[in-house]
Short mmCIF file of C-alpha atoms in Angstrom, two decimals:
data_model
loop_
_atom_site.label_atom_id
_atom_site.label_comp_id
_atom_site.label_asym_id
_atom_site.label_seq_id
_atom_site.Cartn_x
_atom_site.Cartn_y
_atom_site.Cartn_z
CA UNK I 1 0.00 0.00 0.00
CA UNK I 2 1.25 3.47 -0.80
CA UNK I 3 2.84 5.50 1.97
CA UNK I 4 1.10 8.72 2.96
CA UNK I 5 2.90 11.76 1.58
CA UNK I 6 0.85 14.64 2.97
CA UNK I 7 3.05 17.49 4.12
CA UNK I 8 4.04 17.37 7.79
CA UNK I 9 2.16 14.12 8.35
CA UNK I 10 3.77 11.96 11.05
CA UNK I 11 5.08 8.46 10.54
CA UNK I 12 4.31 6.24 13.54
CA UNK I 13 7.50 4.25 13.20
CA UNK I 14 7.60 3.64 16.94
CA UNK I 15 4.90 3.93 19.59
CA UNK I 16 4.85 6.92 21.90
CA UNK I 17 3.53 7.34 25.43
CA UNK I 18 2.37 10.46 27.20
CA UNK I 19 4.22 10.56 30.51
CA UNK I 20 2.62 13.69 31.97
CA UNK I 21 -0.70 12.98 33.64
CA UNK I 22 -3.82 14.82 32.59
CA UNK I 23 -6.34 12.03 32.09
CA UNK I 24 -4.49 8.93 33.15
CA UNK I 25 -5.32 5.32 32.88
CA UNK I 26 -3.24 2.51 34.31
CA UNK I 27 -3.06 -0.47 32.00
CA UNK I 28 -3.12 -4.11 32.95
CA UNK I 29 -2.10 -6.59 30.26
CA UNK I 30 -4.09 -9.79 30.70
CA UNK I 31 -2.30 -12.00 28.19
CA UNK I 32 1.32 -13.09 27.82
CA UNK I 33 2.64 -9.65 26.86
CA UNK I 34 3.93 -7.26 29.48
CA UNK I 35 4.74 -3.61 29.93
CA UNK I 36 8.16 -2.52 31.12
CA UNK I 37 7.54 0.64 33.14
CA UNK I 38 5.37 3.57 32.18
CA UNK I 39 7.14 4.14 28.89
CA UNK I 40 8.19 0.61 28.02
CA UNK I 41 7.39 -1.41 24.93
CA UNK I 42 4.91 -4.24 24.88
CA UNK I 43 6.49 -7.63 24.47
CA UNK I 44 5.66 -9.62 21.38
CA UNK I 45 3.42 -12.56 22.10
CA UNK I 46 -0.28 -13.28 22.39
CA UNK I 47 -2.35 -10.18 21.78
CA UNK I 48 -2.51 -8.18 25.04
CA UNK I 49 -5.90 -7.01 26.27
CA UNK I 50 -5.99 -3.91 28.47
CA UNK I 51 -8.80 -3.76 31.02
CA UNK I 52 -10.62 -0.60 32.02
CA UNK I 53 -12.18 0.79 35.18
CA UNK I 54 -15.28 2.97 35.03
CA UNK I 55 -14.37 4.99 38.13
CA UNK I 56 -15.42 8.58 37.66
CA UNK I 57 -13.68 11.73 38.86
CA UNK I 58 -14.43 15.39 38.23
CA UNK I 59 -13.14 16.85 35.00
CA UNK I 60 -12.16 20.52 34.98
CA UNK I 61 -12.44 22.80 31.97
CA UNK I 62 -9.80 24.96 30.34
CA UNK I 63 -9.41 28.68 30.90
CA UNK I 64 -12.61 30.71 31.05
CA UNK I 65 -12.68 34.45 30.49
CA UNK I 66 -10.07 36.90 29.17
CA UNK I 67 -9.88 40.50 30.37
CA UNK I 68 -7.68 41.56 27.45
CA UNK I 69 -10.11 40.24 24.83
CA UNK I 70 -13.05 41.77 26.70
CA UNK I 71 -11.35 45.16 26.74
CA UNK I 72 -10.62 45.05 23.01
CA UNK I 73 -14.20 44.00 22.26
CA UNK I 74 -15.67 46.90 24.24
CA UNK I 75 -13.76 49.30 21.98
CA UNK I 76 -13.94 52.05 24.56
CA UNK I 77 -17.68 51.65 25.08
CA UNK I 78 -19.94 49.74 27.42
CA UNK I 79 -21.22 47.05 25.04
CA UNK I 80 -19.49 44.13 23.43
CA UNK I 81 -18.88 44.76 19.73
CA UNK I 82 -18.45 41.40 17.95
CA UNK I 83 -16.65 42.96 14.98
CA UNK I 84 -13.96 44.17 17.41
CA UNK I 85 -13.92 40.98 19.50
CA UNK I 86 -11.00 38.67 18.54
CA UNK I 87 -12.92 35.64 19.77
CA UNK I 88 -16.47 36.31 18.59
CA UNK I 89 -18.17 33.83 16.33
CA UNK I 90 -18.35 36.60 13.75
CA UNK I 91 -14.58 37.11 13.86
CA UNK I 92 -13.66 33.42 13.90
CA UNK I 93 -15.98 32.43 11.05
CA UNK I 94 -14.46 35.24 8.97
CA UNK I 95 -10.88 34.44 9.97
CA UNK I 96 -10.85 30.85 8.70
CA UNK I 97 -13.03 31.47 5.64
CA UNK I 98 -16.34 29.95 6.80
CA UNK I 99 -18.36 33.00 5.85
CA UNK I 100 -16.95 32.85 2.35
CA UNK I 101 -18.06 29.23 2.08
CA UNK I 102 -21.57 30.19 3.20
CA UNK I 103 -21.85 32.13 -0.08
CA UNK I 104 -21.35 28.93 -2.09
CA UNK I 105 -24.05 26.37 -2.77
CA UNK I 106 -24.17 22.60 -2.94
CA UNK I 107 -25.53 20.62 -5.93
CA UNK I 108 -29.04 21.03 -4.51
CA UNK I 109 -28.70 24.82 -4.47
CA UNK I 110 -28.46 25.13 -0.68
CA UNK I 111 -26.00 27.52 0.95
CA UNK I 112 -22.96 25.75 2.39
CA UNK I 113 -23.91 25.98 6.05
CA UNK I 114 -23.61 22.29 6.94
CA UNK I 115 -27.16 21.49 5.80
CA UNK I 116 -27.80 17.77 5.62
CA UNK I 117 -24.83 16.91 7.84
CA UNK I 118 -25.17 15.68 11.44
CA UNK I 119 -22.30 16.33 13.86
CA UNK I 120 -22.09 13.95 16.82
CA UNK I 121 -20.95 15.70 20.00
CA UNK I 122 -19.76 13.41 22.80
CA UNK I 123 -19.54 15.75 25.77
CA UNK I 124 -21.49 16.89 28.84
CA UNK I 125 -24.78 17.19 26.98
CA UNK I 126 -26.34 20.12 25.14
CA UNK I 127 -28.94 22.49 26.56
CA UNK I 128 -31.39 23.95 24.06
CA UNK I 129 -30.47 27.56 24.82
CA UNK I 130 -31.31 30.27 22.26
CA UNK I 131 -29.27 29.56 19.15
CA UNK I 132 -29.63 25.81 19.64
CA UNK I 133 -33.39 25.68 20.14
CA UNK I 134 -34.68 25.43 16.58
CA UNK I 135 -37.01 22.44 16.03
CA UNK I 136 -34.99 19.38 15.03
CA UNK I 137 -31.66 21.10 15.66
CA UNK I 138 -30.53 18.60 18.29
CA UNK I 139 -31.07 14.86 18.46
CA UNK I 140 -30.33 13.25 21.81
CA UNK I 141 -28.65 9.87 22.07
CA UNK I 142 -28.20 7.85 25.27
CA UNK I 143 -27.19 9.48 28.55
CA UNK I 144 -23.97 7.68 29.53
CA UNK I 145 -23.02 10.08 32.30
CA UNK I 146 -24.28 7.89 35.12
CA UNK I 147 -25.47 11.11 36.75
CA UNK I 148 -28.03 10.66 39.56
CA UNK I 149 -30.26 13.29 37.93
CA UNK I 150 -31.59 12.06 34.60
CA UNK I 151 -31.38 14.68 31.89
CA UNK I 152 -29.79 13.81 28.58
CA UNK I 153 -31.26 17.01 27.18
CA UNK I 154 -29.54 19.10 29.85
CA UNK I 155 -25.95 20.25 30.13
CA UNK I 156 -25.46 20.71 33.85
CA UNK I 157 -21.72 21.17 33.41
CA UNK I 158 -21.70 23.77 30.61
CA UNK I 159 -18.89 22.47 28.41
CA UNK I 160 -20.95 20.63 25.79
CA UNK I 161 -23.28 23.54 25.06
CA UNK I 162 -20.31 25.86 24.59
CA UNK I 163 -18.88 23.46 22.00
CA UNK I 164 -22.28 23.05 20.35
CA UNK I 165 -22.47 26.81 19.88
CA UNK I 166 -19.13 26.84 18.11
CA UNK I 167 -20.19 23.92 15.95
CA UNK I 168 -23.62 24.95 14.81
CA UNK I 169 -25.28 27.86 16.65
CA UNK I 170 -28.01 29.28 14.45
CA UNK I 171 -29.25 32.72 15.39
CA UNK I 172 -32.03 34.59 13.62
CA UNK I 173 -30.24 35.70 10.44
CA UNK I 174 -31.00 39.41 10.51
CA UNK I 175 -29.34 42.07 8.40
CA UNK I 176 -28.41 45.54 9.64
CA UNK I 177 -31.81 46.86 8.56
CA UNK I 178 -33.58 44.26 10.69
CA UNK I 179 -34.84 42.26 7.73
CA UNK I 180 -34.19 38.53 7.24
CA UNK I 181 -30.82 37.76 5.70
CA UNK I 182 -28.83 34.75 4.58
CA UNK I 183 -26.20 33.46 7.01
CA UNK I 184 -23.24 35.26 5.46
CA UNK I 185 -25.04 38.62 5.55
CA UNK I 186 -26.23 38.34 9.16
CA UNK I 187 -25.31 41.10 11.59
CA UNK I 188 -22.11 40.56 13.60
CA UNK I 189 -24.10 40.19 16.82
CA UNK I 190 -26.11 37.25 15.46
CA UNK I 191 -24.60 34.06 16.87
CA UNK I 192 -23.74 31.78 13.95
CA UNK I 193 -21.51 28.76 14.55
CA UNK I 194 -19.16 27.35 11.93
CA UNK I 195 -21.92 25.20 10.42
CA UNK I 196 -25.21 26.89 11.38
CA UNK I 197 -27.21 24.66 9.06
CA UNK I 198 -25.90 21.39 10.52
CA UNK I 199 -27.80 19.24 12.98
CA UNK I 200 -26.32 17.94 16.21
CA UNK I 201 -26.45 14.51 17.83
CA UNK I 202 -25.70 14.91 21.52
CA UNK I 203 -24.45 12.05 23.68
CA UNK I 204 -24.11 13.05 27.31
CA UNK I 205 -20.99 11.53 28.86
CA UNK I 206 -20.58 13.79 31.89
CA UNK I 207 -22.92 15.08 34.58
CA UNK I 208 -22.81 18.26 36.63
CA UNK I 209 -19.43 17.39 38.12
CA UNK I 210 -17.87 17.00 34.68
CA UNK I 211 -16.83 13.37 35.22
CA UNK I 212 -16.78 10.59 32.67
CA UNK I 213 -14.89 7.40 31.90
CA UNK I 214 -12.97 5.82 29.06
CA UNK I 215 -15.64 3.13 28.95
CA UNK I 216 -18.37 5.71 28.42
CA UNK I 217 -16.50 7.25 25.49
CA UNK I 218 -15.95 3.86 23.85
CA UNK I 219 -19.62 3.05 24.36
CA UNK I 220 -20.66 6.38 22.88
CA UNK I 221 -18.49 5.95 19.80
CA UNK I 222 -19.83 2.44 19.22
CA UNK I 223 -23.40 3.70 19.56
CA UNK I 224 -22.83 6.51 17.06
CA UNK I 225 -21.42 4.07 14.50
CA UNK I 226 -24.40 1.74 14.94
CA UNK I 227 -27.00 4.52 14.64
CA UNK I 228 -25.35 7.06 12.33
CA UNK I 229 -28.21 6.91 9.80
CA UNK I 230 -31.16 6.45 12.17
CA UNK I 231 -34.10 8.87 12.28
CA UNK I 232 -32.97 10.73 9.18
CA UNK I 233 -29.54 11.53 10.60
CA UNK I 234 -26.41 11.69 8.50
CA UNK I 235 -23.59 11.54 11.02
CA UNK I 236 -20.40 12.38 9.14
CA UNK I 237 -18.41 14.10 11.92
CA UNK I 238 -17.81 13.32 15.58
CA UNK I 239 -16.28 15.93 17.88
CA UNK I 240 -14.15 14.76 20.84
CA UNK I 241 -13.14 17.78 22.91
CA UNK I 242 -11.35 15.74 25.57
CA UNK I 243 -8.56 13.23 25.87
CA UNK I 244 -6.81 10.70 28.06
CA UNK I 245 -3.11 10.09 28.54
CA UNK I 246 -2.40 6.44 27.81
CA UNK I 247 0.35 4.16 29.03
CA UNK I 248 0.23 2.10 25.87
CA UNK I 249 0.74 2.79 22.16
CA UNK I 250 -2.31 3.55 20.05
CA UNK I 251 -1.97 0.17 18.35
CA UNK I 252 -3.07 -1.53 21.61
CA UNK I 253 -5.38 1.16 22.92
CA UNK I 254 -9.16 0.50 23.13
CA UNK I 255 -10.15 4.18 22.88
CA UNK I 256 -7.96 4.66 19.80
CA UNK I 257 -9.49 1.52 18.28
CA UNK I 258 -12.99 2.84 18.91
CA UNK I 259 -12.10 6.13 17.22
CA UNK I 260 -10.66 4.23 14.25
CA UNK I 261 -13.82 2.15 13.98
CA UNK I 262 -15.84 5.34 13.62
CA UNK I 263 -13.35 6.68 11.05
CA UNK I 264 -13.56 3.51 8.98
CA UNK I 265 -17.36 3.69 9.03
CA UNK I 266 -17.17 7.00 7.15
CA UNK I 267 -17.22 9.39 10.11
CA UNK I 268 -14.54 12.08 10.39
CA UNK I 269 -13.22 11.98 13.96
CA UNK I 270 -11.85 15.29 15.29
CA UNK I 271 -9.97 15.27 18.61
CA UNK I 272 -8.22 17.92 20.67
CA UNK I 273 -4.50 17.43 21.33
CA UNK I 274 -4.63 18.61 24.97
CA UNK I 275 -3.83 21.70 27.02
CA UNK I 276 -0.45 20.68 28.46
CA UNK I 277 1.71 23.07 26.45
CA UNK I 278 5.19 22.67 25.02
CA UNK I 279 6.33 20.23 27.72
CA UNK I 280 3.47 17.78 27.25
CA UNK I 281 5.63 15.10 25.67
CA UNK I 282 2.88 13.91 23.33
CA UNK I 283 -0.78 14.08 22.39
CA UNK I 284 -3.73 12.88 24.38
CA UNK I 285 -5.73 9.80 23.43
CA UNK I 286 -7.47 9.50 20.96
CA UNK I 287 -5.71 12.42 19.22
CA UNK I 288 -2.55 10.31 19.40
CA UNK I 289 -4.10 7.91 16.89
CA UNK I 290 -2.65 8.91 13.49
CA UNK I 291 -5.87 8.23 11.58
CA UNK I 292 -7.98 10.91 13.27
CA UNK I 293 -7.68 14.68 12.85
CA UNK I 294 -5.75 16.01 15.86
CA UNK I 295 -6.25 19.72 16.51
CA UNK I 296 -4.16 22.24 18.40
CA UNK I 297 -5.11 25.83 19.22
CA UNK I 298 -3.93 29.09 17.68
CA UNK I 299 -3.78 32.52 19.37
CA UNK I 300 -4.23 36.00 17.80
CA UNK I 301 -2.87 37.77 20.90
CA UNK I 302 -6.15 39.62 21.50
CA UNK I 303 -6.21 41.18 18.04
CA UNK I 304 -8.85 40.63 15.37
CA UNK I 305 -6.15 40.95 12.72
CA UNK I 306 -4.01 38.52 14.68
CA UNK I 307 -5.75 35.54 13.13
CA UNK I 308 -4.01 36.43 9.87
CA UNK I 309 -0.63 35.50 11.35
CA UNK I 310 -1.43 33.71 14.60
CA UNK I 311 0.86 31.99 17.05
CA UNK I 312 0.29 28.56 18.50
CA UNK I 313 -1.40 28.98 21.89
CA UNK I 314 0.99 28.44 24.78
CA UNK I 315 -1.34 25.86 26.33
CA UNK I 316 -1.64 23.75 23.16
CA UNK I 317 0.08 20.39 23.66
CA UNK I 318 3.24 19.62 21.73
CA UNK I 319 3.65 16.32 19.95
CA UNK I 320 6.62 14.29 18.81
CA UNK I 321 8.26 13.75 15.44
CA UNK I 322 6.15 10.60 15.12
CA UNK I 323 2.80 12.13 16.06
CA UNK I 324 1.85 15.76 16.52
CA UNK I 325 -1.10 18.03 15.78
CA UNK I 326 -2.30 17.74 12.21
CA UNK I 327 -3.20 21.42 12.19
CA UNK I 328 -4.33 24.24 14.49
CA UNK I 329 -7.51 26.31 14.63
CA UNK I 330 -8.70 29.30 16.65
CA UNK I 331 -8.91 28.23 20.27
CA UNK I 332 -8.04 31.29 22.35
CA UNK I 333 -10.68 33.49 24.03
CA UNK I 334 -13.52 32.22 21.84
CA UNK I 335 -17.07 33.32 22.53
CA UNK I 336 -19.93 30.84 22.51
CA UNK I 337 -23.15 30.00 24.33
CA UNK I 338 -23.58 30.04 28.09
CA UNK I 339 -25.63 27.69 30.26
CA UNK I 340 -26.80 29.84 33.20
CA UNK I 341 -26.47 27.99 36.48
CA UNK I 342 -24.20 25.25 35.13
CA UNK I 343 -21.09 24.22 37.02
CA UNK I 344 -18.77 26.06 34.64
CA UNK I 345 -20.97 29.15 34.76
CA UNK I 346 -21.15 29.32 38.55
CA UNK I 347 -17.47 28.55 39.10
CA UNK I 348 -16.20 31.02 36.50
CA UNK I 349 -18.13 34.32 36.59
CA UNK I 350 -15.20 35.91 34.76
CA UNK I 351 -16.21 33.83 31.75
CA UNK I 352 -19.27 35.94 31.09
CA UNK I 353 -18.53 38.26 28.19
CA UNK I 354 -18.14 41.87 29.30
CA UNK I 355 -20.74 44.14 27.77
CA UNK I 356 -22.97 41.29 26.58
CA UNK I 357 -26.41 42.72 27.18
CA UNK I 358 -28.09 39.43 26.24
CA UNK I 359 -26.44 37.50 29.07
CA UNK I 360 -26.12 34.52 26.68
CA UNK I 361 -22.41 34.53 25.98
CA UNK I 362 -19.35 32.98 27.61
CA UNK I 363 -15.66 33.15 26.75
CA UNK I 364 -13.23 30.24 26.89
CA UNK I 365 -9.86 28.98 25.65
CA UNK I 366 -8.58 25.49 24.94
CA UNK I 367 -7.93 22.88 22.32
CA UNK I 368 -11.53 21.80 22.98
CA UNK I 369 -12.62 25.00 21.27
CA UNK I 370 -10.18 24.50 18.41
CA UNK I 371 -11.46 20.96 17.79
CA UNK I 372 -15.05 22.23 17.63
CA UNK I 373 -14.04 24.87 15.08
CA UNK I 374 -12.54 22.17 12.86
CA UNK I 375 -15.52 19.84 13.27
CA UNK I 376 -17.87 22.59 12.12
CA UNK I 377 -15.57 23.35 9.19
CA UNK I 378 -15.58 19.69 8.16
CA UNK I 379 -19.38 19.73 8.02
CA UNK I 380 -19.22 22.52 5.45
CA UNK I 381 -16.79 20.58 3.25
CA UNK I 382 -18.92 17.44 3.47
CA UNK I 383 -22.05 19.29 2.43
CA UNK I 384 -20.18 20.57 -0.61
CA UNK I 385 -18.63 17.18 -1.37
CA UNK I 386 -20.44 14.35 0.45
CA UNK I 387 -18.45 11.84 -1.59
CA UNK I 388 -15.27 12.63 0.33
CA UNK I 389 -13.94 9.93 2.63
CA UNK I 390 -12.53 10.78 6.07
CA UNK I 391 -9.00 10.27 4.67
CA UNK I 392 -9.74 12.73 1.88
CA UNK I 393 -11.17 15.33 4.25
CA UNK I 394 -8.05 15.10 6.38
CA UNK I 395 -5.76 15.32 3.36
CA UNK I 396 -7.62 18.42 2.19
CA UNK I 397 -7.25 20.23 5.50
CA UNK I 398 -3.61 19.29 6.02
CA UNK I 399 -2.41 20.15 2.52
CA UNK I 400 -4.21 23.51 2.40
CA UNK I 401 -3.49 24.77 5.91
CA UNK I 402 -1.84 28.17 6.32
CA UNK I 403 1.78 27.56 7.28
CA UNK I 404 2.96 29.22 10.49
CA UNK I 405 6.67 29.77 9.75
CA UNK I 406 7.60 30.83 13.28
CA UNK I 407 6.01 27.77 14.90
CA UNK I 408 7.37 24.26 15.31
CA UNK I 409 5.51 21.53 13.40
CA UNK I 410 5.41 19.66 16.72
CA UNK I 411 2.84 22.19 17.94
CA UNK I 412 1.44 23.72 14.75
CA UNK I 413 1.35 20.70 12.48
CA UNK I 414 0.67 21.84 8.91
CA UNK I 415 -0.54 25.25 10.13
CA UNK I 416 -3.88 26.98 10.66
CA UNK I 417 -7.03 25.75 8.94
CA UNK I 418 -7.91 27.63 5.72
CA UNK I 419 -11.43 26.70 4.64
CA UNK I 420 -11.50 28.62 1.39
CA UNK I 421 -8.32 26.92 0.21
CA UNK I 422 -9.72 23.56 1.34
CA UNK I 423 -12.92 23.98 -0.67
CA UNK I 424 -10.93 25.05 -3.73
CA UNK I 425 -8.81 21.90 -3.45
CA UNK I 426 -11.89 19.71 -3.13
CA UNK I 427 -13.50 21.41 -6.12
CA UNK I 428 -10.41 20.74 -8.22
CA UNK I 429 -10.37 17.12 -7.11
CA UNK I 430 -14.06 16.67 -7.93
CA UNK I 431 -13.63 18.23 -11.38
CA UNK I 432 -10.44 16.23 -11.99
CA UNK I 433 -8.69 19.46 -12.94
CA UNK I 434 -5.34 19.82 -11.24
CA UNK I 435 -6.53 17.53 -8.51
CA UNK I 436 -4.31 17.20 -5.42
CA UNK I 437 -2.73 13.74 -5.53
CA UNK I 438 -2.92 13.53 -1.73
CA UNK I 439 -6.70 13.21 -1.91
CA UNK I 440 -6.30 9.87 -3.65
CA UNK I 441 -3.69 8.56 -1.21
CA UNK I 442 -5.26 6.62 1.66
CA UNK I 443 -3.68 6.64 5.09
CA UNK I 444 -1.56 3.56 5.57
CA UNK I 445 -0.85 3.51 9.30
CA UNK I 446 -0.99 0.26 11.28
CA UNK I 447 -4.50 -0.22 12.62
CA UNK I 448 -5.24 -0.35 16.33
CA UNK I 449 -6.23 -3.74 17.67
CA UNK I 450 -7.25 -2.37 21.07
CA UNK I 451 -10.80 -3.73 20.82
CA UNK I 452 -9.89 -7.21 19.61
CA UNK I 453 -11.61 -9.88 21.66
CA UNK I 454 -13.93 -7.38 23.33
CA UNK I 455 -17.68 -7.81 23.04
CA UNK I 456 -19.24 -4.37 23.18
CA UNK I 457 -22.80 -5.57 22.96
CA UNK I 458 -25.41 -2.85 22.56
CA UNK I 459 -27.49 -0.28 24.40
CA UNK I 460 -31.09 -1.33 24.79
CA UNK I 461 -33.58 1.44 24.11
CA UNK I 462 -35.62 3.16 21.46
CA UNK I 463 -36.00 6.43 19.57
CA UNK I 464 -39.06 8.61 20.03
CA UNK I 465 -38.05 10.73 17.05
CA UNK I 466 -35.90 13.14 19.04
CA UNK I 467 -34.08 11.25 21.77
CA UNK I 468 -33.00 7.80 22.90
CA UNK I 469 -35.13 6.30 25.64
CA UNK I 470 -33.29 3.88 27.87
CA UNK I 471 -29.60 3.42 28.55
CA UNK I 472 -29.09 -0.24 29.33
CA UNK I 473 -26.12 -2.26 28.17
CA UNK I 474 -26.91 -5.86 27.20
CA UNK I 475 -29.92 -5.85 29.48
CA UNK I 476 -27.94 -4.70 32.53
CA UNK I 477 -26.95 -1.31 33.83
CA UNK I 478 -23.54 -0.12 32.68
CA UNK I 479 -21.86 -1.08 35.97
CA UNK I 480 -22.82 -4.63 35.16
CA UNK I 481 -20.99 -4.62 31.86
CA UNK I 482 -18.02 -6.94 31.56
CA UNK I 483 -14.83 -6.85 29.55
CA UNK I 484 -14.17 -10.25 27.98
CA UNK I 485 -15.56 -11.98 31.05
CA UNK I 486 -13.91 -9.66 33.58
CA UNK I 487 -14.89 -6.36 35.13
CA UNK I 488 -13.62 -3.21 33.48
CA UNK I 489 -10.73 -2.24 35.71
CA UNK I 490 -7.41 -0.49 35.58
CA UNK I 491 -8.30 2.61 33.60
CA UNK I 492 -9.90 5.81 34.71
CA UNK I 493 -9.87 9.54 34.14
CA UNK I 494 -7.67 10.96 36.89
CA UNK I 495 -6.96 14.60 37.71
CA UNK I 496 -8.36 15.27 34.31
CA UNK I 497 -9.81 18.13 32.41
CA UNK I 498 -11.71 18.66 29.24
CA UNK I 499 -9.08 19.80 26.75
#
C-alpha cells in the first residue's frame, strides 16, 4: 500500500507514550505480553488485552474568560462589539473562511452551512439555549453520564453547550436593517456557529461534576457508529473535545481503536490534542491515533487581525516527530453559548462576556474549542462534497493549511485551517482538474487492535423521534458490563480536564 505523503504528516514508526498525567489510565495486560515501566514497549506474544475501570472523577475545563479580549471587544464603550472581538463567532468564522463558504451552494442549491450533515458531540450534553433551540436542531442519544439526575437534554456542566455553539449555533439571520438575511449577511451580533445549518447529535458523557470514563467514550463511539443513519440523521463528523493520557501505544489502545472504527465507518473523527503546552511530551488519546484529525489551538494575541498570522497557543500540547497536531484552529478566548447555572458558569463568573447585554455569551480557551471549530468546518466541506472519505477530508485540511513559519511543526502541524483553500482543493479534485494527488492517497498507518476480543454488545432502548429512551447495556446497567468476562478495571480519568 502506498505510503502517505501529505506534508508534515507523522510516521508512527515507533509507539509513543504520554508521561505527563492529565487524564491517566493505568493499563493491565491480561495476556502473555507485558509492559516494562510507564514508557516501556509491549512484548511480542499473544495479543494483550488492556482492562478498564469505570471509576469517575471530576473533569475541569480549560481557561474561562479573558480580560484583554473583553477590553478590546468593548472598543472604549460599554457594550461588546463582535466585529472588534477577537474571539467572537463573527470574527472566527471570517478568519478561517467559513463566511466565504456560506456564499457557495451545494448541488441542490443550498447555501454551504452544513445542511444535511449531522455532527455527533460526545460531551457533557447540550442544553437547548437560544441559538440551539430550533425544532430538530438537536437529536439526543443515550445518557452515559451515570449522573443521579436524569437529563440527557440538559448540560449541567456547561462544556458541551459551549462546543455546540461553536459547531452549529443558528441565530435569527437578521441584516443591519432588521430584515431577514442569509447566514453570510447576518449582523455581527447574530450568533452563527461554523456550520449553522448542521444538525447535532448529543451524547451526554458527563454530569454536573464533569466526570466521565474511558468506557463511556468507547460506548458512545460504538453507539454513534451503529446509529449514524437512524431517524434521518447523516452523522459524518464526531467531535471529541477531551482526551486521556495512555500508558500504551495507540496500536493496543481501546479508545484509539474505537475512534478508528468510527473513522472507517465513514465518520470524520476530530480530537483535541490537549492543554499541556510545550512540555506535554505527546498528544492525548485519541488524538494520538494517526488516523484521526488532531487539533491544536492558535492565538491571535487579543487582536482581530491577529488571526491572519497567529501563534500557537501556549497551552496547546506539543507532539513528537512521530505524532503531533495535524493542524491548528482558533482556540483562544472564543465566545460561545452560556448555560446559566451550570457548574462552569457558577465557578467562572469571569467567563461571562463583558458588555454582553443578552447574558447569553461565555468566553473560553482550549484545544476543545479548536477541535469544535474544525468539526464545524468539516461539516461545510462534506455538504459541498459528500463523496469525500474521512481520509480525503483530512488530506484536504492538512495540505491547504496556512503555514505558520515561526512555529514548530510539533505544535502547529501543517498550520492553521484555511477553509476557502480547502474547498478550492476539493472542487479541483471533484472536477479532476489539477486535482491534489494527496486526496487519492489513503492513510496507511498500522490499525489499532485495542478492541480485539472485546464484546461491546449494545445499548437497549428506542427512539421517540428526538431522543433515545433507555440506557441499558446488554440488558444490565452499565456497571454490570463486563470486559471479555472480567470487570472493566485499571483505567480511569484521573486529575483530568476537558481539553
